[in-house]
PDB file of C-alpha atoms and ligand atoms in Angstrom:
ATOM      1  CA  MET A   1      -8.763 -23.361  -2.330  1.00  0.00           C
ATOM      2  CA  ASP A   2      -9.352 -19.890  -3.755  1.00  0.00           C
ATOM      3  CA  GLN A   3      -6.506 -19.117  -6.156  1.00  0.00           C
ATOM      4  CA  ARG A   4      -7.377 -15.452  -6.644  1.00  0.00           C
ATOM      5  CA  GLY A   5      -4.999 -13.048  -4.925  1.00  0.00           C
ATOM      6  CA  ILE A   6      -6.040 -10.643  -2.183  1.00  0.00           C
ATOM      7  CA  LEU A   7      -5.666  -6.891  -1.927  1.00  0.00           C
ATOM      8  CA  ILE A   8      -3.394  -5.391   0.728  1.00  0.00           C
ATOM      9  CA  VAL A   9      -3.019  -1.711   1.527  1.00  0.00           C
ATOM     10  CA  VAL A  10       0.110  -0.419   3.250  1.00  0.00           C
ATOM     11  CA  SER A  11       0.067   3.139   4.582  1.00  0.00           C
ATOM     12  CA  GLY A  12       2.264   5.093   6.980  1.00  0.00           C
ATOM     13  CA  PHE A  13       3.642   8.549   7.691  1.00  0.00           C
ATOM     14  CA  ALA A  14       6.144   9.969   5.192  1.00  0.00           C
ATOM     15  CA  GLY A  15       9.592   8.634   6.051  1.00  0.00           C
ATOM     16  CA  THR A  16       8.425   5.608   8.084  1.00  0.00           C
ATOM     17  CA  GLY A  17      10.090   3.232   5.644  1.00  0.00           C
ATOM     18  CA  LYS A  18       7.178   1.983   3.497  1.00  0.00           C
ATOM     19  CA  GLY A  19       9.175   2.069   0.260  1.00  0.00           C
ATOM     20  CA  THR A  20      12.132   0.309   1.896  1.00  0.00           C
ATOM     21  CA  ILE A  21       9.863  -2.401   3.358  1.00  0.00           C
ATOM     22  CA  MET A  22       8.140  -2.951  -0.011  1.00  0.00           C
ATOM     23  CA  LYS A  23      11.451  -3.426  -1.808  1.00  0.00           C
ATOM     24  CA  ARG A  24      12.633  -5.953   0.778  1.00  0.00           C
ATOM     25  CA  LEU A  25       9.326  -7.861   0.798  1.00  0.00           C
ATOM     26  CA  LEU A  26       9.311  -8.120  -2.997  1.00  0.00           C
ATOM     27  CA  GLN A  27      12.953  -9.276  -3.021  1.00  0.00           C
ATOM     28  CA  SER A  28      12.184 -12.049  -0.532  1.00  0.00           C
ATOM     29  CA  TYR A  29       8.775 -13.125  -1.845  1.00  0.00           C
ATOM     30  CA  ALA A  30       8.700 -12.170  -5.525  1.00  0.00           C
ATOM     31  CA  ASP A  31       6.476 -15.138  -6.404  1.00  0.00           C
ATOM     32  CA  SER A  32       3.742 -14.217  -3.917  1.00  0.00           C
ATOM     33  CA  TYR A  33       3.281 -10.478  -4.269  1.00  0.00           C
ATOM     34  CA  ALA A  34       2.814  -7.795  -6.909  1.00  0.00           C
ATOM     35  CA  LEU A  35       3.337  -4.146  -6.035  1.00  0.00           C
ATOM     36  CA  SER A  36       1.039  -1.687  -7.771  1.00  0.00           C
ATOM     37  CA  VAL A  37       2.807   1.278  -9.401  1.00  0.00           C
ATOM     38  CA  SER A  38       0.802   4.467  -8.846  1.00  0.00           C
ATOM     39  CA  MET A  39       0.277   7.479 -11.044  1.00  0.00           C
ATOM     40  CA  THR A  40       1.262  10.873  -9.596  1.00  0.00           C
ATOM     41  CA  THR A  41       1.576  14.539 -10.493  1.00  0.00           C
ATOM     42  CA  ARG A  42       4.532  14.970  -8.095  1.00  0.00           C
ATOM     43  CA  ALA A  43       7.942  15.572  -9.682  1.00  0.00           C
ATOM     44  CA  PRO A  44      10.370  12.609  -9.695  1.00  0.00           C
ATOM     45  CA  ARG A  45      13.022  12.579  -6.949  1.00  0.00           C
ATOM     46  CA  PRO A  46      16.615  12.064  -8.054  1.00  0.00           C
ATOM     47  CA  GLY A  47      16.992   8.410  -9.015  1.00  0.00           C
ATOM     48  CA  GLU A  48      13.280   7.702  -9.441  1.00  0.00           C
ATOM     49  CA  GLN A  49      12.386   6.097 -12.770  1.00  0.00           C
ATOM     50  CA  GLU A  50       9.238   6.324 -14.853  1.00  0.00           C
ATOM     51  CA  GLY A  51       7.169   3.157 -14.396  1.00  0.00           C
ATOM     52  CA  VAL A  52       9.283   1.893 -11.472  1.00  0.00           C
ATOM     53  CA  GLU A  53       8.464   4.106  -8.473  1.00  0.00           C
ATOM     54  CA  TYR A  54       5.570   5.891 -10.240  1.00  0.00           C
ATOM     55  CA  PHE A  55       4.052   6.803 -13.564  1.00  0.00           C
ATOM     56  CA  PHE A  56       4.764  10.542 -13.541  1.00  0.00           C
ATOM     57  CA  THR A  57       2.183  12.699 -15.234  1.00  0.00           C
ATOM     58  CA  ASP A  58       0.587  16.164 -15.277  1.00  0.00           C
ATOM     59  CA  ARG A  59      -2.746  17.237 -13.787  1.00  0.00           C
ATOM     60  CA  ARG A  60      -4.572  17.155 -17.111  1.00  0.00           C
ATOM     61  CA  ALA A  61      -3.617  13.590 -17.959  1.00  0.00           C
ATOM     62  CA  PHE A  62      -4.364  12.543 -14.385  1.00  0.00           C
ATOM     63  CA  GLU A  63      -7.842  14.076 -14.509  1.00  0.00           C
ATOM     64  CA  GLU A  64      -8.484  12.326 -17.845  1.00  0.00           C
ATOM     65  CA  LYS A  65      -7.565   9.018 -16.223  1.00  0.00           C
ATOM     66  CA  ILE A  66     -10.052   9.735 -13.404  1.00  0.00           C
ATOM     67  CA  ALA A  67     -12.779  10.559 -15.956  1.00  0.00           C
ATOM     68  CA  ASP A  68     -12.090   7.312 -17.873  1.00  0.00           C
ATOM     69  CA  GLY A  69     -12.575   5.249 -14.709  1.00  0.00           C
ATOM     70  CA  GLY A  70      -8.984   4.039 -15.035  1.00  0.00           C
ATOM     71  CA  LEU A  71      -8.150   4.454 -11.329  1.00  0.00           C
ATOM     72  CA  ILE A  72      -9.330   2.245  -8.461  1.00  0.00           C
ATOM     73  CA  GLU A  73      -8.843   5.177  -6.081  1.00  0.00           C
ATOM     74  CA  TYR A  74      -7.083   8.509  -5.988  1.00  0.00           C
ATOM     75  CA  ALA A  75      -6.372  11.290  -3.522  1.00  0.00           C
ATOM     76  CA  SER A  76      -4.673  14.618  -3.171  1.00  0.00           C
ATOM     77  CA  TYR A  77      -1.700  14.569  -0.762  1.00  0.00           C
ATOM     78  CA  CYS A  78       0.340  17.679   0.115  1.00  0.00           C
ATOM     79  CA  GLY A  79      -0.673  19.377  -3.151  1.00  0.00           C
ATOM     80  CA  ASN A  80      -0.295  16.498  -5.617  1.00  0.00           C
ATOM     81  CA  TYR A  81      -2.570  13.815  -7.050  1.00  0.00           C
ATOM     82  CA  TYR A  82      -1.794  10.135  -6.480  1.00  0.00           C
ATOM     83  CA  GLY A  83      -3.871   7.219  -7.826  1.00  0.00           C
ATOM     84  CA  THR A  84      -3.908   3.463  -8.432  1.00  0.00           C
ATOM     85  CA  PRO A  85      -4.307   2.299 -12.070  1.00  0.00           C
ATOM     86  CA  ARG A  86      -7.030  -0.347 -12.251  1.00  0.00           C
ATOM     87  CA  GLU A  87      -5.831  -2.659 -14.975  1.00  0.00           C
ATOM     88  CA  TYR A  88      -2.586  -3.954 -13.426  1.00  0.00           C
ATOM     89  CA  VAL A  89      -4.231  -4.662 -10.079  1.00  0.00           C
ATOM     90  CA  GLU A  90      -7.063  -6.686 -11.607  1.00  0.00           C
ATOM     91  CA  ARG A  91      -4.726  -8.649 -13.887  1.00  0.00           C
ATOM     92  CA  GLN A  92      -2.347  -9.592 -11.052  1.00  0.00           C
ATOM     93  CA  MET A  93      -5.163 -10.658  -8.714  1.00  0.00           C
ATOM     94  CA  GLU A  94      -6.611 -12.859 -11.453  1.00  0.00           C
ATOM     95  CA  ALA A  95      -3.144 -14.406 -11.866  1.00  0.00           C
ATOM     96  CA  GLY A  96      -3.181 -15.331  -8.159  1.00  0.00           C
ATOM     97  CA  LYS A  97      -0.796 -12.668  -6.888  1.00  0.00           C
ATOM     98  CA  ASP A  98      -1.550 -10.802  -3.679  1.00  0.00           C
ATOM     99  CA  VAL A  99      -1.439  -7.166  -4.736  1.00  0.00           C
ATOM    100  CA  ILE A 100       0.008  -4.491  -2.458  1.00  0.00           C
ATOM    101  CA  LEU A 101      -1.029  -0.851  -2.746  1.00  0.00           C
ATOM    102  CA  GLU A 102       1.333   1.511  -0.923  1.00  0.00           C
ATOM    103  CA  ILE A 103      -1.063   4.460  -0.601  1.00  0.00           C
ATOM    104  CA  GLU A 104      -2.168   7.150   1.843  1.00  0.00           C
ATOM    105  CA  VAL A 105      -5.159   7.089   4.179  1.00  0.00           C
ATOM    106  CA  GLN A 106      -7.942   8.618   2.050  1.00  0.00           C
ATOM    107  CA  GLY A 107      -7.209   6.190  -0.800  1.00  0.00           C
ATOM    108  CA  ALA A 108      -6.975   3.291   1.675  1.00  0.00           C
ATOM    109  CA  LEU A 109     -10.502   3.954   2.923  1.00  0.00           C
ATOM    110  CA  GLN A 110     -11.858   4.207  -0.644  1.00  0.00           C
ATOM    111  CA  VAL A 111     -10.347   0.800  -1.448  1.00  0.00           C
ATOM    112  CA  LYS A 112     -11.769  -0.784   1.729  1.00  0.00           C
ATOM    113  CA  LYS A 113     -15.221   0.533   0.826  1.00  0.00           C
ATOM    114  CA  LYS A 114     -15.076  -0.820  -2.734  1.00  0.00           C
ATOM    115  CA  PHE A 115     -13.374  -4.098  -1.772  1.00  0.00           C
ATOM    116  CA  PRO A 116     -14.273  -4.920   1.856  1.00  0.00           C
ATOM    117  CA  GLY A 117     -11.923  -7.917   1.910  1.00  0.00           C
ATOM    118  CA  THR A 118      -8.869  -5.636   1.637  1.00  0.00           C
ATOM    119  CA  VAL A 119      -6.355  -5.926   4.483  1.00  0.00           C
ATOM    120  CA  LEU A 120      -5.305  -2.485   5.746  1.00  0.00           C
ATOM    121  CA  MET A 121      -1.894  -2.186   7.433  1.00  0.00           C
ATOM    122  CA  PHE A 122      -0.385   0.960   8.902  1.00  0.00           C
ATOM    123  CA  VAL A 123       3.394   1.127   9.360  1.00  0.00           C
ATOM    124  CA  MET A 124       4.444   3.036  12.482  1.00  0.00           C
ATOM    125  CA  PRO A 125       7.889   4.411  13.356  1.00  0.00           C
ATOM    126  CA  PRO A 126       9.333   3.325  16.728  1.00  0.00           C
ATOM    127  CA  SER A 127       9.072   6.983  17.825  1.00  0.00           C
ATOM    128  CA  ALA A 128       8.202  10.398  16.384  1.00  0.00           C
ATOM    129  CA  ARG A 129      11.838  11.472  16.705  1.00  0.00           C
ATOM    130  CA  THR A 130      13.008   8.473  14.667  1.00  0.00           C
ATOM    131  CA  LEU A 131      10.495   9.387  11.967  1.00  0.00           C
ATOM    132  CA  TYR A 132      11.796  12.938  11.778  1.00  0.00           C
ATOM    133  CA  ASP A 133      15.418  11.743  11.659  1.00  0.00           C
ATOM    134  CA  ARG A 134      14.596   9.253   8.881  1.00  0.00           C
ATOM    135  CA  ILE A 135      12.827  11.718   6.617  1.00  0.00           C
ATOM    136  CA  ARG A 136      15.589  14.278   7.087  1.00  0.00           C
ATOM    137  CA  GLY A 137      18.235  11.589   6.653  1.00  0.00           C
ATOM    138  CA  ARG A 138      16.717  10.560   3.320  1.00  0.00           C
ATOM    139  CA  GLY A 139      17.650  14.018   2.071  1.00  0.00           C
ATOM    140  CA  THR A 140      15.110  14.124  -0.748  1.00  0.00           C
ATOM    141  CA  GLU A 141      12.793  16.911   0.489  1.00  0.00           C
ATOM    142  CA  THR A 142      13.159  20.568   1.367  1.00  0.00           C
ATOM    143  CA  ASP A 143      12.453  21.691   4.965  1.00  0.00           C
ATOM    144  CA  GLU A 144       9.170  23.136   3.734  1.00  0.00           C
ATOM    145  CA  VAL A 145       7.999  19.835   2.230  1.00  0.00           C
ATOM    146  CA  ILE A 146       9.126  17.927   5.350  1.00  0.00           C
ATOM    147  CA  GLY A 147       7.105  20.374   7.483  1.00  0.00           C
ATOM    148  CA  ALA A 148       3.951  19.825   5.378  1.00  0.00           C
ATOM    149  CA  ARG A 149       4.378  16.050   5.583  1.00  0.00           C
ATOM    150  CA  MET A 150       4.875  16.099   9.372  1.00  0.00           C
ATOM    151  CA  ARG A 151       1.713  18.196   9.778  1.00  0.00           C
ATOM    152  CA  ARG A 152      -0.125  15.726   7.584  1.00  0.00           C
ATOM    153  CA  ALA A 153       1.197  12.890   9.814  1.00  0.00           C
ATOM    154  CA  VAL A 154      -0.610  14.468  12.799  1.00  0.00           C
ATOM    155  CA  GLU A 155      -3.890  14.386  10.823  1.00  0.00           C
ATOM    156  CA  GLU A 156      -3.251  10.822   9.635  1.00  0.00           C
ATOM    157  CA  CYS A 157      -3.169   9.566  13.261  1.00  0.00           C
ATOM    158  CA  GLU A 158      -6.966   9.982  13.358  1.00  0.00           C
ATOM    159  CA  TYR A 159      -7.360   7.320  10.658  1.00  0.00           C
ATOM    160  CA  ILE A 160      -5.136   4.609  12.146  1.00  0.00           C
ATOM    161  CA  PRO A 161      -7.886   2.931  14.243  1.00  0.00           C
ATOM    162  CA  ARG A 162      -9.728   2.170  10.972  1.00  0.00           C
ATOM    163  CA  TYR A 163      -6.853  -0.026   9.830  1.00  0.00           C
ATOM    164  CA  ASP A 164      -6.771  -3.771  10.549  1.00  0.00           C
ATOM    165  CA  TYR A 165      -3.128  -3.957  11.731  1.00  0.00           C
ATOM    166  CA  ILE A 166      -0.196  -1.801  12.699  1.00  0.00           C
ATOM    167  CA  LEU A 167       3.417  -2.761  12.118  1.00  0.00           C
ATOM    168  CA  VAL A 168       6.386  -1.093  13.806  1.00  0.00           C
ATOM    169  CA  ASN A 169       9.334  -0.513  11.496  1.00  0.00           C
ATOM    170  CA  ASP A 170      12.217  -0.655  13.964  1.00  0.00           C
ATOM    171  CA  ASP A 171      14.257  -3.616  12.755  1.00  0.00           C
ATOM    172  CA  LEU A 172      13.626  -3.755   8.992  1.00  0.00           C
ATOM    173  CA  GLU A 173      13.932  -7.527   8.565  1.00  0.00           C
ATOM    174  CA  ALA A 174      11.604  -8.222  11.507  1.00  0.00           C
ATOM    175  CA  CYS A 175       9.036  -5.814  10.090  1.00  0.00           C
ATOM    176  CA  VAL A 176       9.126  -7.446   6.654  1.00  0.00           C
ATOM    177  CA  GLU A 177       8.669 -10.911   8.169  1.00  0.00           C
ATOM    178  CA  GLN A 178       5.739  -9.703  10.288  1.00  0.00           C
ATOM    179  CA  MET A 179       4.069  -8.225   7.235  1.00  0.00           C
ATOM    180  CA  HIS A 180       4.470 -11.488   5.329  1.00  0.00           C
ATOM    181  CA  HIS A 181       3.072 -13.509   8.253  1.00  0.00           C
ATOM    182  CA  ILE A 182       0.044 -11.263   8.687  1.00  0.00           C
ATOM    183  CA  ILE A 183      -0.815 -11.564   4.993  1.00  0.00           C
ATOM    184  CA  GLN A 184      -0.362 -15.328   4.999  1.00  0.00           C
ATOM    185  CA  SER A 185      -2.531 -15.660   8.140  1.00  0.00           C
ATOM    186  CA  GLU A 186      -5.248 -13.528   6.564  1.00  0.00           C
ATOM    187  CA  LYS A 187      -5.322 -15.860   3.571  1.00  0.00           C
ATOM    188  CA  MET A 188      -6.129 -18.782   5.885  1.00  0.00           C
ATOM    189  CA  SER A 189      -9.130 -17.083   7.507  1.00  0.00           C
ATOM    190  CA  THR A 190     -12.393 -19.065   7.449  1.00  0.00           C
ATOM    191  CA  ALA A 191     -14.167 -16.130   5.768  1.00  0.00           C
ATOM    192  CA  ARG A 192     -11.784 -16.242   2.784  1.00  0.00           C
ATOM    193  CA  ASN A 193     -12.057 -20.014   2.486  1.00  0.00           C
ATOM    194  CA  ALA A 194     -15.807 -20.570   2.615  1.00  0.00           C
ATOM    195  CA  ALA A 195     -15.863 -22.208  -0.846  1.00  0.00           C
ATOM    196  CA  PHE A 196     -13.074 -24.650   0.083  1.00  0.00           C
ATOM    197  CA  ILE A 197     -14.771 -25.545   3.385  1.00  0.00           C
ATOM    198  CA  GLU A 198     -18.020 -26.191   1.515  1.00  0.00           C
ATOM    199  CA  GLU A 199     -16.193 -28.314  -1.095  1.00  0.00           C
ATOM    200  CA  ILE A 200     -14.690 -30.581   1.584  1.00  0.00           C
ATOM    201  CA  ALA A 201     -18.091 -30.861   3.295  1.00  0.00           C
ATOM    202  CA  ARG A 202     -19.653 -31.885  -0.035  1.00  0.00           C
ATOM    203  CA  GLU A 203     -16.936 -34.486  -0.662  1.00  0.00           C
ATOM    204  CA  LEU A 204     -17.383 -35.903   2.838  1.00  0.00           C
ATOM    205  CA  ARG A 205     -21.107 -36.234   2.352  1.00  0.00           C
ATOM    206  CA  ALA A 206     -20.499 -38.092  -0.916  1.00  0.00           C
ATOM    207  CA  LEU A 207     -17.955 -40.519   0.569  1.00  0.00           C
TER     208      LEU A 207
HETATM  209  P1  ADP B 301       8.624   6.090   3.057  1.00  0.00           P
HETATM  210  O1  ADP B 301       8.515   5.288   1.780  1.00  0.00           O
HETATM  211  O2  ADP B 301       7.719   5.568   4.139  1.00  0.00           O
HETATM  212  O3  ADP B 301       8.458   7.570   2.870  1.00  0.00           O
HETATM  213  P2  ADP B 301      11.461   5.307   2.948  1.00  0.00           P
HETATM  214  O4  ADP B 301      11.337   3.859   2.629  1.00  0.00           O
HETATM  215  O5  ADP B 301      11.924   6.219   1.870  1.00  0.00           O
HETATM  216  O6  ADP B 301      10.111   5.873   3.633  1.00  0.00           O
HETATM  217  O7  ADP B 301      12.440   5.425   4.219  1.00  0.00           O
HETATM  218  C1  ADP B 301      12.811   6.675   4.772  1.00  0.00           C
HETATM  219  C2  ADP B 301      14.273   6.593   5.233  1.00  0.00           C
HETATM  220  O8  ADP B 301      14.358   5.728   6.374  1.00  0.00           O
HETATM  221  C3  ADP B 301      15.208   6.034   4.180  1.00  0.00           C
HETATM  222  O9  ADP B 301      16.428   6.766   4.195  1.00  0.00           O
HETATM  223  C4  ADP B 301      15.414   4.584   4.615  1.00  0.00           C
HETATM  224  O10 ADP B 301      16.668   4.099   4.221  1.00  0.00           O
HETATM  225  C5  ADP B 301      15.316   4.684   6.135  1.00  0.00           C
HETATM  226  N1  ADP B 301      14.764   3.467   6.782  1.00  0.00           N
HETATM  227  C6  ADP B 301      13.700   2.738   6.382  1.00  0.00           C
HETATM  228  N2  ADP B 301      13.476   1.698   7.234  1.00  0.00           N
HETATM  229  C7  ADP B 301      14.421   1.780   8.199  1.00  0.00           C
HETATM  230  C8  ADP B 301      14.722   1.001   9.377  1.00  0.00           C
HETATM  231  N3  ADP B 301      14.013  -0.067   9.721  1.00  0.00           N
HETATM  232  N4  ADP B 301      15.764   1.392  10.144  1.00  0.00           N
HETATM  233  C9  ADP B 301      16.493   2.481   9.805  1.00  0.00           C
HETATM  234  N5  ADP B 301      16.281   3.262   8.717  1.00  0.00           N
HETATM  235  C10 ADP B 301      15.249   2.918   7.918  1.00  0.00           C
HETATM  236  P1  5GP B 302       5.618  10.076  -1.890  1.00  0.00           P
HETATM  237  O1  5GP B 302       5.466  11.430  -2.542  1.00  0.00           O
HETATM  238  O2  5GP B 302       6.398  10.155  -0.590  1.00  0.00           O
HETATM  239  O3  5GP B 302       6.130   9.028  -2.837  1.00  0.00           O
HETATM  240  O4  5GP B 302       4.137   9.608  -1.480  1.00  0.00           O
HETATM  241  C1  5GP B 302       3.322  10.447  -0.719  1.00  0.00           C
HETATM  242  C2  5GP B 302       2.133   9.679  -0.179  1.00  0.00           C
HETATM  243  O5  5GP B 302       1.284   9.281  -1.256  1.00  0.00           O
HETATM  244  C3  5GP B 302       2.495   8.405   0.584  1.00  0.00           C
HETATM  245  O6  5GP B 302       1.683   8.350   1.756  1.00  0.00           O
HETATM  246  C4  5GP B 302       2.135   7.304  -0.377  1.00  0.00           C
HETATM  247  O7  5GP B 302       1.753   6.113   0.305  1.00  0.00           O
HETATM  248  C5  5GP B 302       0.931   7.918  -1.059  1.00  0.00           C
HETATM  249  N1  5GP B 302       0.592   7.321  -2.352  1.00  0.00           N
HETATM  250  C6  5GP B 302       1.423   6.800  -3.297  1.00  0.00           C
HETATM  251  N2  5GP B 302       0.721   6.329  -4.332  1.00  0.00           N
HETATM  252  C7  5GP B 302      -0.592   6.512  -4.041  1.00  0.00           C
HETATM  253  C8  5GP B 302      -1.825   6.211  -4.727  1.00  0.00           C
HETATM  254  O8  5GP B 302      -1.858   5.621  -5.814  1.00  0.00           O
HETATM  255  N3  5GP B 302      -2.972   6.588  -4.122  1.00  0.00           N
HETATM  256  C9  5GP B 302      -3.009   7.218  -2.921  1.00  0.00           C
HETATM  257  N4  5GP B 302      -4.191   7.519  -2.394  1.00  0.00           N
HETATM  258  N5  5GP B 302      -1.868   7.512  -2.247  1.00  0.00           N
HETATM  259  C10 5GP B 302      -0.691   7.162  -2.806  1.00  0.00           C
END
């Protein structure tokens, strides 16, 4: 069977719980998945560490990285650049890890275009009110930033039908298990296993 890992994109409105889900998934299935660490021009939040949540950088260095072809995709979101460094993703896929990109909608569509086999998942909150309560409860953004992100969430709704799956983050553990099952099911699709199917057919003919 194909040992190369697959590419998975996880998107969702700010405050839905993407970061929390990713942490939990990686804790439970560290051997299966690799989480890409993005580059951003946004300032670190209290507690965020360089190279863990993001590689924090300025606009000039970010634009140099774009010019060098060092990013698989990038986008501007609420006034800052965010992008996916190419090298780590390629190395992990070669090593057989399924690589998860936790990125916003414009980047997600760029990745799907470049790599059509990418699985796109959109994490939904159980309700709009819950989303608002979660982002406020996190306490890491000003009211102004929360307002910009909620307005962006309205725009992002237009893109959701272009995703392959939605997940509802109500019970965290249930959501993490669903994500894992969807990925594992995708890996067993006939389309992804054409070479293996052909190999068995060849062996049968030779028997
Ligand atoms: P995102 O990465 O999507 O912006 P976070 O992972 O930072 O969101 O989550 C936003 C807030 O919601 C955090 O305070 C987190 O603890 C909380 N949260 C995440 N998932 C759940 C859940 N299933 N139930 C309740 N609270 C949650
Ligand atoms: P935050 O500032 O809350 O960490 O992230 C803001 C948004 O940027 C989220 O929707 C997150 O998924 C997205 N994002 C994070 N990294 C990347 C990236 O490398 N590329 C793109 N296109 N979006 C990203």
